XYZ file of C-alpha atoms in Angstrom:
691
model
C 0.000 0.000 0.000
C 1.024 3.594 -0.572
C 1.943 5.508 2.561
C -0.305 8.488 1.878
C -2.989 10.584 3.536
C -5.118 9.736 0.489
C -5.164 5.997 1.179
C -8.704 6.033 2.647
C -9.891 7.226 -0.781
C -7.859 5.127 -3.150
C -7.055 2.051 -1.050
C -10.078 1.804 1.254
C -10.715 -1.220 3.457
C -14.443 -0.648 3.125
C -16.920 1.703 1.446
C -20.372 2.923 2.441
C -22.657 4.551 -0.123
C -24.937 7.042 1.595
C -28.088 7.677 -0.383
C -27.992 4.307 -2.095
C -31.180 3.426 -3.888
C -33.000 0.356 -5.124
C -33.821 2.311 -8.301
C -31.000 1.406 -10.719
C -31.066 4.753 -12.549
C -30.324 6.874 -9.457
C -26.834 8.104 -8.595
C -26.599 6.136 -5.355
C -27.513 2.900 -7.113
C -25.059 3.510 -9.962
C -22.191 4.273 -7.574
C -22.943 1.239 -5.389
C -23.130 -1.068 -8.398
C -19.810 0.293 -9.690
C -18.036 -0.048 -6.345
C -19.413 -3.498 -5.715
C -17.221 -4.879 -8.519
C -14.050 -3.927 -6.609
C -14.402 -6.678 -4.030
C -13.923 -4.132 -1.220
C -16.513 -4.599 1.589
C -19.491 -2.415 0.671
C -22.571 -1.217 2.542
C -25.563 0.704 1.174
C -27.142 3.348 3.424
C -30.681 4.643 3.040
C -32.991 5.138 6.053
C -36.073 4.919 3.806
C -35.080 1.901 1.745
C -37.130 -1.256 2.177
C -34.832 -3.525 0.154
C -32.892 -6.282 1.867
C -29.288 -5.538 2.760
C -29.640 -1.767 3.077
C -28.385 -0.150 6.274
C -30.564 2.501 7.860
C -27.626 4.480 9.238
C -23.902 4.959 8.806
C -23.332 3.173 12.108
C -25.177 0.089 10.878
C -23.252 0.231 7.597
C -19.987 0.314 9.538
C -21.020 -2.852 11.393
C -21.854 -4.587 8.092
C -18.431 -3.685 6.724
C -16.726 -4.846 9.909
C -18.579 -8.163 9.683
C -17.009 -8.586 6.228
C -13.532 -8.003 7.635
C -13.186 -4.375 6.590
C -13.298 -0.867 7.978
C -15.525 1.973 6.660
C -12.684 4.167 5.392
C -14.600 5.786 2.511
C -18.090 7.258 2.424
C -19.579 8.019 -0.997
C -22.251 10.677 -0.353
C -25.112 10.590 -2.866
C -27.613 12.910 -1.180
C -28.675 16.500 -2.015
C -26.374 19.342 -0.970
C -28.551 20.370 1.985
C -28.360 16.876 3.511
C -24.605 16.502 2.983
C -23.327 18.117 6.233
C -25.469 15.816 8.393
C -24.438 12.792 6.330
C -20.777 13.689 6.824
C -21.265 13.964 10.576
C -22.905 10.512 10.717
C -20.174 8.924 8.607
C -17.390 10.473 10.669
C -19.013 9.177 13.854
C -19.140 5.711 12.247
C -15.386 5.760 11.553
C -15.166 7.026 7.994
C -11.996 8.971 7.223
C -12.733 10.076 3.667
C -15.776 11.195 1.708
C -16.556 11.547 -1.981
C -19.311 14.047 -2.800
C -20.389 14.093 -6.444
C -23.516 16.264 -6.268
C -23.801 19.989 -6.932
C -25.761 22.723 -5.202
C -22.953 24.303 -3.215
C -21.144 27.636 -3.635
C -21.566 27.516 -7.422
C -25.293 28.357 -7.056
C -24.804 31.404 -4.840
C -25.065 32.437 -1.175
C -27.431 29.639 -0.144
C -25.107 26.972 -1.519
C -22.071 28.753 -0.084
C -23.630 28.549 3.371
C -24.041 24.783 2.942
C -20.428 24.556 1.806
C -19.341 26.347 4.985
C -21.260 23.780 7.048
C -19.493 21.021 5.119
C -16.120 22.506 6.036
C -17.188 22.722 9.678
C -18.127 19.036 9.695
C -14.842 18.059 8.081
C -12.900 19.930 10.745
C -15.060 18.468 13.511
C -14.872 14.889 12.281
C -11.282 14.871 11.004
C -12.382 13.688 7.563
C -11.079 14.525 4.087
C -13.464 15.267 1.224
C -13.093 14.938 -2.543
C -15.526 17.136 -4.476
C -18.256 18.243 -4.640
C -19.172 18.561 -8.330
C -17.033 15.686 -9.540
C -17.705 12.451 -11.372
C -15.377 10.700 -8.971
C -12.213 8.667 -9.392
C -10.999 5.280 -10.533
C -8.080 2.975 -9.729
C -8.302 0.351 -12.485
C -5.516 -1.826 -11.103
C -7.526 -2.363 -7.942
C -10.854 -2.568 -9.726
C -11.974 0.406 -7.629
C -14.246 2.555 -9.810
C -15.939 5.307 -7.787
C -17.484 6.862 -10.874
C -20.939 7.100 -12.382
C -19.582 7.555 -15.936
C -20.522 4.701 -18.281
C -17.427 2.904 -19.532
C -15.184 3.819 -16.601
C -14.708 0.117 -15.898
C -13.168 -0.267 -19.349
C -10.269 2.126 -18.627
C -7.074 0.129 -19.137
C -4.741 -0.664 -16.264
C -1.396 1.080 -16.561
C 1.145 3.461 -15.101
C -0.255 6.966 -15.814
C -1.781 8.907 -12.929
C -4.282 11.660 -13.764
C -5.279 14.512 -11.491
C -7.738 16.799 -13.256
C -9.729 19.818 -12.166
C -12.708 18.398 -14.020
C -14.141 14.940 -13.614
C -15.054 15.051 -17.283
C -11.469 15.826 -18.297
C -10.263 13.042 -15.993
C -12.423 10.518 -17.828
C -11.704 11.993 -21.274
C -7.936 11.687 -20.780
C -8.294 8.170 -19.403
C -10.369 7.062 -22.385
C -8.020 8.755 -24.870
C -4.903 7.250 -23.316
C -6.527 3.830 -23.080
C -7.331 4.092 -26.775
C -3.632 4.705 -27.402
C -2.726 1.590 -25.452
C -1.606 3.496 -22.364
C -3.312 2.483 -19.139
C -4.113 4.368 -15.955
C -2.953 3.761 -12.403
C -5.289 6.330 -10.862
C -7.597 8.987 -12.281
C -9.040 11.694 -10.028
C -11.436 14.562 -10.761
C -11.027 17.311 -8.147
C -14.322 19.109 -8.808
C -14.938 22.143 -6.606
C -12.027 21.210 -4.377
C -13.577 22.153 -1.040
C -10.909 20.098 0.718
C -8.780 17.671 -1.320
C -6.932 19.524 -4.063
C -4.384 18.849 -6.782
C -1.467 19.029 -4.341
C -2.953 16.284 -2.170
C -3.392 13.888 -5.085
C 0.009 14.772 -6.549
C 1.623 13.842 -3.245
C -0.161 10.492 -3.339
C 0.817 9.795 -6.948
C 4.431 10.764 -6.270
C 4.746 7.895 -3.791
C 2.527 5.454 -5.688
C 4.683 2.655 -7.078
C 2.204 1.881 -9.864
C 2.467 5.423 -11.279
C 5.354 6.285 -13.606
C 3.998 9.475 -15.240
C 1.540 12.067 -13.906
C -0.887 14.061 -16.072
C -2.015 17.292 -14.388
C -5.013 19.346 -15.566
C -5.478 22.674 -13.795
C -8.215 25.303 -13.979
C -7.831 27.205 -10.708
C -5.550 27.143 -7.716
C -6.122 28.499 -4.216
C -2.792 27.572 -2.633
C -0.003 28.181 -5.122
C 2.973 27.449 -2.823
C 1.463 24.077 -1.818
C 0.861 23.155 -5.458
C 4.407 24.086 -6.478
C 5.863 22.151 -3.548
C 3.835 19.094 -4.579
C 4.911 19.377 -8.220
C 8.533 19.863 -7.197
C 8.420 16.794 -4.941
C 6.691 14.715 -7.619
C 9.045 15.672 -10.458
C 12.009 14.681 -8.316
C 10.688 11.108 -8.616
C 8.721 10.945 -11.874
C 7.689 13.226 -14.757
C 4.666 15.507 -14.520
C 2.937 16.837 -17.656
C 0.716 19.871 -16.995
C -2.136 21.431 -18.974
C -3.349 24.799 -17.668
C -6.737 26.169 -18.721
C -7.403 29.911 -19.049
C -5.272 31.179 -21.916
C -7.473 34.274 -22.327
C -7.892 35.140 -18.666
C -6.636 38.618 -17.815
C -5.637 39.422 -14.283
C -8.156 41.608 -12.459
C -5.538 43.112 -10.212
C -3.303 44.547 -12.953
C -1.984 47.869 -11.700
C 1.241 48.185 -13.642
C 2.700 46.691 -16.797
C 3.974 43.775 -14.730
C 0.525 43.059 -13.340
C -1.101 43.228 -16.747
C 1.396 40.901 -18.374
C 1.537 38.313 -15.605
C -1.907 36.840 -16.213
C -2.893 33.931 -14.031
C -2.622 31.539 -17.001
C 0.833 32.758 -17.965
C 2.028 32.816 -14.372
C 0.702 29.353 -13.580
C 2.357 27.801 -16.631
C 5.659 29.497 -15.877
C 5.927 28.554 -12.222
C 4.789 24.976 -12.899
C 7.608 24.695 -15.421
C 10.018 26.148 -12.883
C 8.865 23.458 -10.436
C 9.747 20.789 -13.005
C 6.509 20.078 -14.884
C 6.485 19.704 -18.673
C 3.840 22.282 -19.618
C 1.751 21.657 -22.749
C -0.755 23.733 -24.725
C -3.644 21.323 -25.238
C -4.896 17.814 -24.570
C -3.326 16.413 -27.748
C 0.109 17.562 -26.619
C -0.568 16.213 -23.147
C -1.380 12.759 -24.509
C 1.706 12.688 -26.750
C 3.935 13.937 -23.933
C 2.593 11.383 -21.466
C 3.103 8.566 -23.968
C 6.651 9.713 -24.714
C 7.586 9.890 -21.039
C 5.954 6.537 -20.324
C 9.029 4.985 -21.940
C 11.277 6.424 -19.245
C 13.289 9.493 -18.444
C 16.694 10.439 -19.787
C 19.519 11.842 -17.680
C 19.198 15.454 -16.592
C 20.977 17.708 -19.058
C 20.997 21.386 -19.989
C 21.057 20.511 -23.702
C 19.908 16.946 -24.372
C 20.394 15.699 -27.905
C 17.695 13.944 -29.903
C 17.912 11.957 -33.101
C 15.278 11.381 -35.755
C 15.139 8.334 -38.026
C 12.603 8.114 -40.830
C 12.025 6.420 -44.118
C 9.906 9.309 -45.384
C 11.761 12.588 -45.855
C 8.644 14.797 -46.051
C 7.198 13.805 -42.667
C 10.754 13.882 -41.322
C 11.046 17.539 -42.274
C 7.789 18.279 -40.447
C 9.100 16.567 -37.312
C 12.507 18.252 -37.466
C 10.909 21.645 -37.969
C 8.620 21.186 -34.954
C 11.506 19.962 -32.795
C 13.483 23.039 -33.773
C 10.638 25.323 -32.734
C 10.657 23.557 -29.361
C 14.402 24.151 -28.903
C 15.226 20.461 -29.252
C 18.791 19.975 -30.470
C 19.387 17.471 -33.303
C 23.182 17.095 -33.052
C 25.249 15.909 -36.000
C 26.069 12.253 -35.472
C 29.684 11.291 -34.890
C 31.894 10.145 -37.734
C 31.930 6.657 -36.230
C 28.121 6.487 -36.154
C 27.792 7.796 -39.696
C 30.356 5.298 -40.906
C 28.389 2.457 -39.314
C 24.978 3.483 -40.681
C 26.614 4.252 -44.031
C 27.379 0.550 -44.279
C 23.666 -0.189 -43.817
C 21.951 2.518 -45.894
C 21.981 3.534 -49.555
C 24.594 6.244 -50.236
C 22.068 8.845 -51.423
C 20.254 9.072 -48.082
C 20.914 11.821 -45.547
C 22.729 10.285 -42.583
C 23.927 13.101 -40.291
C 20.687 13.613 -38.267
C 17.889 13.344 -39.134
C 18.687 9.972 -40.644
C 16.727 9.288 -43.836
C 16.804 5.546 -44.408
C 14.891 5.580 -47.683
C 12.476 2.711 -47.637
C 13.509 0.814 -44.465
C 15.340 -2.427 -45.200
C 16.717 -5.430 -43.327
C 19.382 -3.382 -41.489
C 16.846 -1.030 -39.924
C 17.356 -2.389 -36.388
C 21.118 -1.907 -36.646
C 20.593 1.687 -37.814
C 18.383 2.477 -34.815
C 20.822 0.864 -32.377
C 23.807 2.710 -33.854
C 22.056 6.076 -33.687
C 20.791 5.455 -30.154
C 24.334 4.653 -29.006
C 25.824 7.873 -30.404
C 27.442 9.859 -27.593
C 25.467 13.003 -28.454
C 22.059 11.296 -28.596
C 19.857 11.019 -25.510
C 16.519 10.118 -27.145
C 15.486 8.727 -30.512
C 12.311 9.284 -32.508
C 11.450 6.859 -35.305
C 8.761 7.638 -37.872
C 7.419 5.444 -40.611
C 4.405 4.355 -42.592
C 3.033 0.875 -42.112
C 5.001 -1.449 -44.408
C 4.062 -4.996 -45.368
C 7.762 -5.856 -45.765
C 8.897 -4.376 -42.462
C 7.680 -4.881 -38.920
C 8.626 -1.488 -37.460
C 7.906 -2.393 -33.855
C 9.874 -5.631 -34.049
C 12.783 -3.684 -35.541
C 12.718 -1.240 -32.636
C 12.493 -4.077 -30.123
C 15.557 -5.765 -31.665
C 17.361 -2.424 -31.708
C 16.720 -1.972 -27.989
C 18.248 -5.398 -27.381
C 21.337 -4.377 -29.365
C 21.740 -0.956 -27.717
C 24.652 -0.505 -25.367
C 23.111 2.613 -23.807
C 19.682 3.482 -22.465
C 18.433 6.160 -24.858
C 14.663 5.651 -25.163
C 13.205 5.057 -28.605
C 9.761 6.497 -29.405
C 7.892 5.287 -32.473
C 5.286 7.096 -34.581
C 3.473 5.528 -37.488
C 0.710 6.290 -39.937
C -1.295 3.926 -42.067
C -4.596 2.055 -42.242
C -6.274 1.959 -38.835
C -6.368 -1.827 -38.617
C -2.626 -2.020 -39.270
C -1.907 0.777 -36.792
C -3.949 -1.006 -34.142
C -1.838 -4.125 -34.553
C 1.419 -2.135 -34.423
C 0.231 -0.211 -31.386
C -0.651 -3.414 -29.577
C 2.758 -4.884 -30.383
C 4.491 -1.706 -29.194
C 2.622 -1.727 -25.892
C 3.612 -5.351 -25.386
C 7.243 -4.503 -26.106
C 7.268 -1.446 -23.831
C 7.848 0.937 -26.749
C 6.076 4.328 -26.616
C 3.853 4.567 -29.697
C 2.129 7.653 -31.112
C 0.662 8.563 -34.471
C 1.589 11.379 -36.811
C 4.684 13.536 -37.281
C 3.442 16.153 -34.807
C 2.698 13.500 -32.197
C 6.265 12.201 -32.429
C 7.749 15.697 -32.169
C 5.634 16.414 -29.092
C 6.586 13.129 -27.448
C 10.319 13.564 -28.055
C 10.194 17.225 -26.999
C 8.545 16.250 -23.706
C 11.314 13.769 -22.897
C 13.934 16.416 -23.686
C 12.153 19.154 -21.725
C 11.826 16.927 -18.662
C 15.590 16.346 -18.703
C 16.303 20.032 -19.268
C 14.129 21.106 -16.340
C 15.822 18.673 -13.979
C 19.217 20.070 -14.964
C 18.313 23.448 -13.472
C 19.439 23.158 -9.900
C 16.505 24.340 -7.792
C 18.668 23.568 -4.755
C 21.030 26.398 -5.714
C 20.982 29.171 -3.165
C 18.293 31.738 -3.881
C 19.316 35.361 -3.731
C 18.066 37.043 -0.558
C 17.166 40.712 -0.515
C 17.781 43.309 2.181
C 15.028 43.987 4.683
C 13.867 47.611 4.546
C 11.691 49.677 6.827
C 8.234 50.263 5.376
C 7.832 53.819 4.130
C 6.033 55.955 1.574
C 7.130 58.554 -0.953
C 8.171 56.162 -3.696
C 8.472 58.315 -6.777
C 10.748 57.389 -9.709
C 13.823 58.955 -8.120
C 13.379 57.028 -4.873
C 12.627 53.778 -6.729
C 15.786 54.206 -8.785
C 17.861 54.682 -5.666
C 16.403 51.419 -4.390
C 17.217 49.406 -7.524
C 20.669 50.995 -7.664
C 21.246 49.398 -4.271
C 20.628 46.041 -5.946
C 23.438 46.702 -8.402
C 21.250 47.938 -11.286
C 22.788 50.986 -12.943
C 20.688 54.171 -13.175
C 21.252 57.447 -15.095
C 22.770 60.545 -13.534
C 19.855 62.779 -12.549
C 18.648 65.748 -10.519
C 15.321 66.521 -8.839
C 14.290 70.123 -9.445
C 11.361 72.310 -8.415
C 12.145 75.537 -10.270
C 13.358 76.746 -13.635
C 16.627 77.888 -12.034
C 17.288 74.445 -10.589
C 16.497 72.922 -13.977
C 19.091 75.201 -15.606
C 21.663 74.182 -12.997
C 20.946 70.548 -13.688
C 21.383 71.170 -17.413
C 24.857 72.531 -16.714
C 25.869 69.582 -14.502
C 24.503 66.771 -16.661
C 25.405 65.519 -20.127
C 22.868 66.312 -22.849
C 20.649 65.131 -24.363
C 18.410 64.910 -21.307
C 15.083 63.426 -20.301
C 12.676 65.633 -18.345
C 9.874 63.864 -16.433
C 7.123 64.554 -13.959
C 7.848 63.131 -10.492
C 4.825 61.510 -8.907
C 4.244 58.813 -6.291
C 0.937 57.715 -7.791
C 1.309 58.174 -11.562
C 2.503 54.813 -12.912
C 2.433 55.503 -16.653
C 3.819 59.000 -17.158
C 3.914 58.886 -20.948
C 0.136 58.519 -21.122
C -0.384 62.021 -19.652
C 2.453 63.754 -21.479
C 4.708 63.515 -18.453
C 7.916 62.590 -20.317
C 9.984 64.776 -22.666
C 13.036 63.256 -24.332
C 16.009 64.489 -26.331
C 16.319 67.845 -24.539
C 19.486 69.329 -26.056
C 19.318 73.060 -25.209
C 17.911 75.449 -22.611
C 15.004 76.506 -24.814
C 13.800 72.934 -25.129
C 14.356 72.477 -21.392
C 12.195 75.501 -20.582
C 9.434 74.275 -22.906
C 9.443 70.829 -21.313
C 9.477 72.279 -17.798
C 6.520 74.546 -18.567
C 4.576 71.680 -20.156
C 4.989 69.595 -17.021
C 3.808 72.478 -14.864
C 0.591 72.650 -16.871
C -0.259 69.025 -15.965
C 0.308 69.698 -12.275
C 3.956 68.780 -11.742
C 5.339 69.990 -8.420
C 8.701 68.312 -8.841
C 10.575 67.417 -12.021
C 13.269 64.844 -12.728
C 16.056 65.879 -15.090
C 18.385 63.053 -16.095
C 20.883 61.959 -18.707
C 19.581 59.827 -21.535
C 21.082 56.397 -22.093
C 22.595 55.286 -25.390
C 20.502 53.180 -27.738
C 19.963 49.504 -27.013
C 17.376 46.828 -26.377
C 14.628 47.718 -23.919
C 13.511 45.091 -21.420
C 10.942 45.055 -18.656
C 12.026 43.613 -15.316
C 9.381 43.383 -12.637
C 8.486 41.692 -9.399
C 5.054 41.491 -7.845
C 3.100 39.618 -5.227
C 0.817 37.188 -7.038
C -2.337 36.455 -5.008
C -1.985 32.700 -5.603
C 1.723 31.959 -5.984
C 3.229 34.762 -3.923
C 6.307 36.689 -5.084
C 7.114 36.335 -8.763
C 9.553 38.013 -11.141
C 8.984 38.856 -14.792
C 11.405 39.527 -17.635
C 10.260 40.584 -21.075
C 10.669 42.883 -24.014
C 9.940 46.287 -22.535
C 9.199 49.902 -23.293
C 5.814 51.485 -23.863
C 4.715 48.550 -26.049
C 5.475 45.915 -23.414
C 1.844 44.895 -22.955
C 1.142 44.810 -26.681
C 4.140 42.587 -27.378
C 3.596 40.318 -24.380
C 6.926 38.496 -24.776
C 7.687 37.625 -21.158
C 9.143 34.914 -18.926
C 7.980 34.483 -15.319
C 9.503 32.729 -12.309
C 8.551 32.433 -8.668
C 10.799 34.171 -6.154
C 13.173 33.905 -4.442
C 15.280 32.357 -7.155
C 18.928 31.602 -7.764
C 21.041 33.381 -10.357
C 21.231 30.024 -12.164
C 17.455 29.925 -12.617
C 17.431 33.622 -13.534
C 20.193 33.180 -16.120
C 18.030 30.771 -18.116
C 15.140 33.237 -18.455
C 16.405 35.423 -21.364
C 16.758 32.395 -23.656
C 13.036 31.653 -23.290
C 11.985 34.992 -24.769
C 10.737 34.814 -28.335
C 13.026 37.753 -29.080
C 16.019 36.124 -27.369
C 18.160 36.623 -30.495
C 17.945 40.399 -29.969
C 19.877 39.998 -26.725
C 22.784 38.176 -28.361
C 24.141 41.067 -30.384
C 21.600 40.999 -33.200
C 23.087 42.663 -36.317
C 25.844 44.355 -34.399
C 23.641 45.523 -31.555
C 24.570 45.241 -27.875
C 24.631 41.789 -26.296
C 23.252 41.267 -22.824
C 25.641 40.357 -20.047
C 23.792 37.233 -18.861
C 25.467 37.166 -15.461
C 24.683 40.847 -14.863
C 21.064 40.430 -15.929
C 20.649 37.269 -13.827
C 21.898 39.161 -10.775
C 19.351 41.928 -11.469
C 16.487 39.423 -11.815
C 17.368 37.436 -8.714
C 18.036 40.614 -6.733
C 14.676 42.219 -7.464
C 12.923 38.962 -6.563
C 14.830 38.676 -3.302
C 13.945 42.253 -2.397
C 10.213 41.578 -2.820
C 10.416 38.402 -0.723
C 12.256 40.182 2.074
C 9.815 43.095 2.286
C 6.144 42.231 2.708
C 5.163 45.901 2.436
C 6.254 46.057 -1.226
C 3.538 44.954 -3.616
C 5.259 45.597 -6.941
C 8.619 46.812 -8.177
C 9.124 47.386 -11.874
C 12.018 48.569 -14.010
C 10.750 49.503 -17.471
C 12.631 49.987 -19.555
C 15.799 48.269 -18.428
C 17.950 49.135 -21.417
C 20.680 46.771 -22.558
C 23.467 48.924 -24.013
C 27.051 48.349 -25.103
C 28.060 49.698 -21.677
C 25.739 47.387 -19.730
C 22.152 47.423 -18.489
C 20.672 50.647 -17.124
C 17.270 51.338 -15.528
C 15.552 54.183 -17.393
C 12.426 54.104 -15.228
C 11.413 52.437 -11.981
C 8.085 52.127 -10.172
C 7.437 50.849 -6.662
C 3.920 50.128 -5.382
C 3.408 49.512 -1.675
C 0.782 47.287 -0.078
C -2.593 48.863 0.627
C -3.744 49.530 4.167
C -6.357 46.773 3.922
C -3.518 44.332 3.207
C -2.266 44.906 6.710
C 0.465 47.452 5.965
C 0.087 51.216 6.168
C 2.928 52.993 4.393
C 1.193 56.342 3.928
C 1.574 55.931 0.172
């Protein structure tokens, strides 16, 4: 048995169904009939039932289960929402430690249902029970024959090694059916539903220690406790791969107050921090299925740049696969001279043999080709694509190749052809332990998942996170003050002067190097350009006077005069306190168009400089930071220190809500903060900074 707090759910010694019915179409009857097939001691509870064998109370049901040698660990509650709190109390008194509630009628219907939900929580606390649901179609553990689901066909889910934890019971079943259809079975499938008590983190912890589970599929819609979820994902990925699908691509954060807040949507943030915790994040259910199948064949060694190889007898599909792998930053290294010499002895001379390997129509030496490529020192994983061939048994060739391999590089197979032939090949692959997908895109997604899992594990989360200095809470955070703060983190800022009169502005003009920027200083105005509060390229006193007067007309009481930085690449660097995941940092292409471009990378804080150093490469415009067409190249170590430092500062100071540098300009002389904004916590957040 798994040593887990979830054992009363998934490995119960007895089950009572409360609200069982003699009418076969009712939920209680369906659930009881489904659970009865498990062989676990079962009791049906219904005070009004006249049928033989029904218990009239939870206490009587517990005695029936005890008489069968069990214990009433799990109560499946099939009564209306209003009757659920009382049913939970009775079950807890009878010894139940876990409850599954499938029905609706709770907080989703409004205040009346929310009040019932509060009573449910009270009963859970009073009775020491855990609850899965409500609003879920249940769970299933096919290997144990335990199907706590009312969905037709759930008993036909194949037994296997993939664990599913899904926000939706429907998605849980959909993924199980889809994977089963691909020949990949399920160890445990759980639909969280409303998540009043048991959540994704709880089930992840169980699956992480479950010996039957080799790969975990995670489907997420919402999250109340971000740190707990990330801790669970981090602990799980240390032992087995996790593939995550996050719903909510078009959700925009309601609490956006600055550029950083607007860009760090909950969907974007959730995907980013899950990846940081080690999960392979995918875009849709098709990618999830391909990724899970690919990883079901095993992990490869952790590596910052794993190498993959592609072998195909069809050049056109091979180009599609190679192109997709390239877009996913999967390296296809040139095979060694020794490997090419070996496969050159096996293949026609006109085929391409450096990687991808084009075999032409696969022949008798196909197994030797696969084995030779898989044993190349630069290759960590191999993808093989082909069409069904009457003269070649692809799966048998791969199986023989695995027997010939000296190393352990996994081989993933994709095929296309008539469905009846594919079904036979798929069945043979499953029997041989070979991951099998269909289509060029499916193979690319499967191989990319194996590579990404290895790449994520190579980032040392154990590296020391950068800690920030603790500061006394205060107000008055205009741009000048915010720049002094970031300068203390080692981020360069322009030479500048704060002036309140025309005479002081003239003095500043004399002391500073033109051209100059002239800006309104305000503690509350976050986007100065939108109100005409920024004047650039001031090269003479006349232009200075005009800019100063213009700022006075929009209410400026103080003005910032500063030197302009040389040209370069503008970035946005921000840190904010996410309501779910806590402190996060954001790096992206910056300037006034930052939100429109939306090219950003997010990490949870605090973070190490190692984690921070990997962020620029994930930007879509990463090439701009490497000296694009003679432009300035970013100093990765310097930028990583800036990222980690701003994250550490936010973590160390609860009174800071957001800190943003935009733009942070990358120049030939280094990075320099052209603007900085600090937002303090509101009074109703528990901190009063007089801001």
